[in-house]
CSV table of C-alpha atoms in Angstrom, one decimal:
chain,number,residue,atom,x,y,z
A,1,UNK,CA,75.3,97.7,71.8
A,2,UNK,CA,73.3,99.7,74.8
A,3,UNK,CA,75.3,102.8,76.0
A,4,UNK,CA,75.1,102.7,79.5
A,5,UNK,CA,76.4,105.1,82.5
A,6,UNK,CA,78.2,103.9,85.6
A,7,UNK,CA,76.7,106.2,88.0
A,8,UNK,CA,78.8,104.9,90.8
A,9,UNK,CA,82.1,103.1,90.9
A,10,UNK,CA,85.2,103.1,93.0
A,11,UNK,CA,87.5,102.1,90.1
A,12,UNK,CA,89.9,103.9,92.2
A,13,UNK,CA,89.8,101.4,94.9
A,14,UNK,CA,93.0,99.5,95.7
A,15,UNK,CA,91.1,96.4,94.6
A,16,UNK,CA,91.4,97.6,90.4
A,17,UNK,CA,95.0,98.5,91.5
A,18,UNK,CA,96.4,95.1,89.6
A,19,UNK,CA,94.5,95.9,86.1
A,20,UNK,CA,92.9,98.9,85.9
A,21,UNK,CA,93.4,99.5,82.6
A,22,UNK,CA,92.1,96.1,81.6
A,23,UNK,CA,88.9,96.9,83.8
A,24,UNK,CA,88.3,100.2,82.0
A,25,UNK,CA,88.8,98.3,78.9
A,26,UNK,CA,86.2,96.3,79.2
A,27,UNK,CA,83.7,98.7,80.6
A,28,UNK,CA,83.7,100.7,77.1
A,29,UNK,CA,83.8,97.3,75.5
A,30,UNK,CA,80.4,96.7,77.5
A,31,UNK,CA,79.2,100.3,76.4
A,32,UNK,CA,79.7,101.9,79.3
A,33,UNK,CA,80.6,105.7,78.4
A,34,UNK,CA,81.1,107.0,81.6
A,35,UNK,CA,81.8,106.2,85.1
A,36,UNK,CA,81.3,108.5,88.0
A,37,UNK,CA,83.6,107.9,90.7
A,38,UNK,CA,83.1,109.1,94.1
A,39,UNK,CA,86.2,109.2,96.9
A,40,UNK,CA,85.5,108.4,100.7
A,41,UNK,CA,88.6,110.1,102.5
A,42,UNK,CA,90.8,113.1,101.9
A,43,UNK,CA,93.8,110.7,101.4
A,44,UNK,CA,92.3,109.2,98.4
A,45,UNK,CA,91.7,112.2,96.5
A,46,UNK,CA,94.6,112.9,94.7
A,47,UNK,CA,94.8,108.9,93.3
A,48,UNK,CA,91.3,109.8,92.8
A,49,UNK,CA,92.2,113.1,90.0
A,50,UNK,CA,95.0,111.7,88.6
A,51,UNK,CA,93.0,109.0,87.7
A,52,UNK,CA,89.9,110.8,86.1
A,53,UNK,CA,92.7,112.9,84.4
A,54,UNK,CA,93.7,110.4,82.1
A,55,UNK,CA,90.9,109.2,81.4
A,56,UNK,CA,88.1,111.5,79.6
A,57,UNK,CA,85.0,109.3,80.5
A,58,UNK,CA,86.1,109.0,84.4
A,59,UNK,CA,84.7,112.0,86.2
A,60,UNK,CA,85.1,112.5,89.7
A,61,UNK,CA,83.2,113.2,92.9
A,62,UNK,CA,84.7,114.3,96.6
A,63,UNK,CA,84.2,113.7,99.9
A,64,UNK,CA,84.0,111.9,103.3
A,65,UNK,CA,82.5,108.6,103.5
A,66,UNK,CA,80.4,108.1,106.7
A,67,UNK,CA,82.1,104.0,106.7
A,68,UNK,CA,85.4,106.0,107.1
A,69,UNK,CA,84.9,108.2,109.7
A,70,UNK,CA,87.7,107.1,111.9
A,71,UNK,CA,90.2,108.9,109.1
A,72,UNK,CA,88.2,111.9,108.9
A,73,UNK,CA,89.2,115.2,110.7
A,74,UNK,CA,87.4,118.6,111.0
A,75,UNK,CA,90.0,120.8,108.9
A,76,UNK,CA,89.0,117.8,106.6
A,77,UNK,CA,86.0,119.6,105.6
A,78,UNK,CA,88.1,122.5,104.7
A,79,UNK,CA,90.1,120.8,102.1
A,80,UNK,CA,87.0,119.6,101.2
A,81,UNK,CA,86.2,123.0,100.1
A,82,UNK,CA,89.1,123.7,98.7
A,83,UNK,CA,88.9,121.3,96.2
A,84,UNK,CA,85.4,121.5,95.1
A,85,UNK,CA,86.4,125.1,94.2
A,86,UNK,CA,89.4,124.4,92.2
A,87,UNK,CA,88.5,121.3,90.9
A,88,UNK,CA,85.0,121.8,90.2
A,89,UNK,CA,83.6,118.0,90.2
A,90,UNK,CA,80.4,116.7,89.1
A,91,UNK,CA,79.2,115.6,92.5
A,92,UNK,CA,79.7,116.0,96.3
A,93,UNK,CA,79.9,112.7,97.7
A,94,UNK,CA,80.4,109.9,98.8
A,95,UNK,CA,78.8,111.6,102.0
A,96,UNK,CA,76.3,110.3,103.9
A,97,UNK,CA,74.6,108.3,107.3
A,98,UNK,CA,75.6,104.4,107.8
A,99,UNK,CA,73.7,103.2,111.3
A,100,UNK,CA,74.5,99.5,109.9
A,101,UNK,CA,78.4,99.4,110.9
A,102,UNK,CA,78.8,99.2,114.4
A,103,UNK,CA,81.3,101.2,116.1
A,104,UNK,CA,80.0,104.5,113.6
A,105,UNK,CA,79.6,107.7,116.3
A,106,UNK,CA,76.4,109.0,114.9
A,107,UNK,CA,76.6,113.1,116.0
A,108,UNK,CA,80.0,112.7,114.1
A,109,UNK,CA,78.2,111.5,111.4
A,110,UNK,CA,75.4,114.1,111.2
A,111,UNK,CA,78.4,116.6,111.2
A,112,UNK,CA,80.1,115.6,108.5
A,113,UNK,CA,76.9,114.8,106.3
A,114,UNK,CA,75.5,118.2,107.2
A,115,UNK,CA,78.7,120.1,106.4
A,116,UNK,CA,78.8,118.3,103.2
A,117,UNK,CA,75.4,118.6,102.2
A,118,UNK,CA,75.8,122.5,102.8
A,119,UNK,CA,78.9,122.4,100.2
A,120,UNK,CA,77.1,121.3,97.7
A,121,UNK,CA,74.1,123.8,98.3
A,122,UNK,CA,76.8,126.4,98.3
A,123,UNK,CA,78.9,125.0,95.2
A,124,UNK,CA,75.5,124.0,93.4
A,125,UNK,CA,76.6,120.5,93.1
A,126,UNK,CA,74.6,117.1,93.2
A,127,UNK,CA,75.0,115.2,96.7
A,128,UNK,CA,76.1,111.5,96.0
A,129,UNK,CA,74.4,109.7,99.8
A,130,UNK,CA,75.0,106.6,101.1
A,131,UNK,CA,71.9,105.7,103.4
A,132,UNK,CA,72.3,102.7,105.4
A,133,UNK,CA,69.4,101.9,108.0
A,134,UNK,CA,69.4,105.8,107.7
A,135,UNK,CA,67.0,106.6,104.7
A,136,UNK,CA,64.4,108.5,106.9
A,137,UNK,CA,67.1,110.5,108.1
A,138,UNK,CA,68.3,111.2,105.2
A,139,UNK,CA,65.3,112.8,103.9
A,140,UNK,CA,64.9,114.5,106.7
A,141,UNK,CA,68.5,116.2,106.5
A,142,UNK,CA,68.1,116.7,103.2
A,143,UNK,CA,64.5,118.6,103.5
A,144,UNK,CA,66.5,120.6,106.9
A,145,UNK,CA,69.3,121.7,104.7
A,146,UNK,CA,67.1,122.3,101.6
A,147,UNK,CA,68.2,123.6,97.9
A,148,UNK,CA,69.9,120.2,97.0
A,149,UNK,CA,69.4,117.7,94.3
A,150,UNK,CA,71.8,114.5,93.9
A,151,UNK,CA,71.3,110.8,94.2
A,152,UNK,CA,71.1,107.7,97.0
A,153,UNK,CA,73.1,105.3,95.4
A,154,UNK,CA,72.2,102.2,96.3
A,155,UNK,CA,68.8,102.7,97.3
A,156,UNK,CA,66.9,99.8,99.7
A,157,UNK,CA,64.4,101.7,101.3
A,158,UNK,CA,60.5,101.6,100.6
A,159,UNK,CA,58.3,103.0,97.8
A,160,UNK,CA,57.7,105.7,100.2
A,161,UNK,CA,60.9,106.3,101.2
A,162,UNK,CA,61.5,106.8,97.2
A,163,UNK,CA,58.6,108.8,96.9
A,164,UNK,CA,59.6,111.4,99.2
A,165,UNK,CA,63.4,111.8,97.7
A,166,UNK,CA,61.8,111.5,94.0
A,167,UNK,CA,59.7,115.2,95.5
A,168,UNK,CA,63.0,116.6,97.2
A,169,UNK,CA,64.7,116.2,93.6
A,170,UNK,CA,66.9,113.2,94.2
A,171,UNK,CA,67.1,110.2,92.4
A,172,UNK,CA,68.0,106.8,93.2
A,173,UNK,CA,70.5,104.4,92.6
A,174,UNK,CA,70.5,100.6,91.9
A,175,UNK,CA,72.7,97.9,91.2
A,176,UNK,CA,73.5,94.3,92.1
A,177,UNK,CA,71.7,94.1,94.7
A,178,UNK,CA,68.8,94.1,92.2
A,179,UNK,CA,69.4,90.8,90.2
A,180,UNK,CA,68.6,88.6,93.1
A,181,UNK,CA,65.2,87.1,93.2
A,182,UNK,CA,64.4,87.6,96.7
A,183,UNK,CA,64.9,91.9,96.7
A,184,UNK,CA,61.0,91.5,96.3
A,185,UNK,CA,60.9,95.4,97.4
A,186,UNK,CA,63.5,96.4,95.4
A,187,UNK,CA,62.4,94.3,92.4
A,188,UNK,CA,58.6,96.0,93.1
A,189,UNK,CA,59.7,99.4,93.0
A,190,UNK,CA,62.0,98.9,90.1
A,191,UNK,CA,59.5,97.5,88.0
A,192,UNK,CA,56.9,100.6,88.3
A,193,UNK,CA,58.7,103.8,89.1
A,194,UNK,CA,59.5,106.8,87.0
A,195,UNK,CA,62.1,106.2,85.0
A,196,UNK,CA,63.0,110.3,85.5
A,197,UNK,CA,64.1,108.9,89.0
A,198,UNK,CA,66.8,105.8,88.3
A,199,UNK,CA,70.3,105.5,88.2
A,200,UNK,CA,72.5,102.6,87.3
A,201,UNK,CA,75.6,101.7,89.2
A,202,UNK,CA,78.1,99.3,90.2
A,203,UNK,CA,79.7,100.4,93.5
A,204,UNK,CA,82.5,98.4,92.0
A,205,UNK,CA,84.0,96.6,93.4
A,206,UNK,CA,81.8,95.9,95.7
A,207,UNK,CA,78.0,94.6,95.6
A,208,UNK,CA,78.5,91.8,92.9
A,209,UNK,CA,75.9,90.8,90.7
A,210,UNK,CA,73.6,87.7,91.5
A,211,UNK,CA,75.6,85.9,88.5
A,212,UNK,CA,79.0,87.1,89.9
A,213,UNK,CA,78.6,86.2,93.5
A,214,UNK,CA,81.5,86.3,95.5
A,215,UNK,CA,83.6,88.0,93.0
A,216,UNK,CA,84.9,90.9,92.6
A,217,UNK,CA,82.4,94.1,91.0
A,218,UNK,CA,83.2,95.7,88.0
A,219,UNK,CA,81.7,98.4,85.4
A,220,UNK,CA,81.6,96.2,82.4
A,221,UNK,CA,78.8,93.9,84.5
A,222,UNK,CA,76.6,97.1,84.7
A,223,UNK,CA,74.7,95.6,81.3
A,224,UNK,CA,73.3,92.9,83.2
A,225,UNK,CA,71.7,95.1,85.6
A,226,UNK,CA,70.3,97.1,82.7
A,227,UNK,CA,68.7,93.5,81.4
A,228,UNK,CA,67.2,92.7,84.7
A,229,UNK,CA,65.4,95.9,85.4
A,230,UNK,CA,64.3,96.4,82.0
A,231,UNK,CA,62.9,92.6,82.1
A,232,UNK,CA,61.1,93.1,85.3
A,233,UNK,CA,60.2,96.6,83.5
A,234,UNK,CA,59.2,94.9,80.3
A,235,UNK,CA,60.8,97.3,78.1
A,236,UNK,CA,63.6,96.9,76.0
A,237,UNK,CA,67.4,97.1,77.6
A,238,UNK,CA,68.1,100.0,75.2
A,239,UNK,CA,65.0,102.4,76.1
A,240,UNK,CA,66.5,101.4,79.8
A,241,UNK,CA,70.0,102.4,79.0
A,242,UNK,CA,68.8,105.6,77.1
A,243,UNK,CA,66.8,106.9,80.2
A,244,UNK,CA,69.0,105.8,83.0
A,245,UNK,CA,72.3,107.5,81.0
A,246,UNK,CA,70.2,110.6,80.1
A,247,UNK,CA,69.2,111.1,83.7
A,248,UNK,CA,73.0,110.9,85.0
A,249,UNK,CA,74.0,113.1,82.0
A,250,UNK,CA,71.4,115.7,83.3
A,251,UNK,CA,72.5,115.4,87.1
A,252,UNK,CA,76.2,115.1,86.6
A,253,UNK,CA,76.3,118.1,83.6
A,254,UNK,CA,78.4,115.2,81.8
A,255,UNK,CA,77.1,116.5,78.2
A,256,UNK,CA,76.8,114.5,75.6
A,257,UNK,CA,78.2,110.8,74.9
């Protein structure tokens, strides 16, 4: 069996609320060793520890999400803070810019993602970014606010676009999105990039697999998404596996299987 690491998953979502257990049982069943999970709002973090708590190969992340900006407040930020410190998490995030959503103030965006981005400069903590019809921004917030490293998870921008987070020490995310034949340039990059550079993910529950359309995400499909990058790759699922979970070891300070 591969060993794999879920480098994004919202097991806590209200979607796994009905058999969570059974969906963590089948991720390690699948060989997935550990899952990081990321919270979007303030309300959600205390599900959020409680639920990394009891389980050792859960380990969570903090902040705002950009897609739920109408429940974020200012003095949010300050929790924020208060959290990394006495939690000390593997990752700041989910933060980011989302210009897809309509209705999304984007100055209130930039706020939040620039506060957050600044946290975890200041904590020296990987960023986790969502980047949605935002990825040149991105970069060039991330370059503005400088001394940062992290990941954008579910990465769909160009070769370039990759390039220039790969030399601003981010890496990039990929998922479901990936097994369907026409992501030409997502199946293109995939195929010839450094391997230093990619993470797997789910975003469970969301972004299903091409062989699970319409259904709900979960961890234990993160295999398949191993097999199809290493098959456009041409290399074997397990060299795949080994790289991808090394890298999110290395960024997450996760340690050792």
């Amino acid at each position: 069996m591969i060993v794999l690491v879920d480098s994004h998953c919202h097991l806590d979502a209200a979607e796994f609320d009905a058999d969570r257990d059974a969906v963590v049982a089948r991720a390690r069943a699948a060989g997935v060793t550990a899952q990081v999970v990321p919270a979007i709002a303030l309300s959600g973090f205390g599900k959020l520890r409680a639920l990394c708590a009891g389980h050792a190969d859960l380990h969570a992340a903090y902040g705002l999400h950009p897609m739920y900006l109408a429940e974020h407040r200012p003095p949010h930020l300050d929790a924020l803070r208060e959290w990394l410190e006495r939690e000390r998490p593997v990752a700041v995030g989910e933060c980011g810019l989302d210009f897809f959503v309509e209705g999304l103030d984007a100055e209130e965006q930039r706020r939040y993602f620039v506060a957050q981005l600044q946290l975890a400069r200041e904590f020296d903590l990987p960023a986790i970014i969502h980047a949605r019809r935002a990825v040149d921004e991105v970069i060039a917030t991330i370059r503005r606010v400088g001394g940062l490293r992290g990941v954008v998870h579910s990465f769909a921008g160009s070769a370039e676009q990759a390039r220039q987070l790969w030399n601003l020490g981010f890496l990039v995310g990929l998922g479901g999105p990936v097994t369907y034949g026409r992501a030409h340039r997502l199946r293109a990059l995939v195929a010839t990039m450094p391997l230093d550079y990619l993470l797997l993910e789910t975003d469970a529950p969301d972004q299903p697999l091409a062989t699970h359309r319409g259904e709900r995400n979960e961890p234990s499909y993160l295999g398949e998404v191993a097999a199809t990058i290493a098959a456009l790759r041409g290399i074997d699922a397990g060299e795949l596996a080994r790289a991808t979970g090394a890298n999110a070891r290395r960024l997450f300070a996760l340690g050792a299987p």
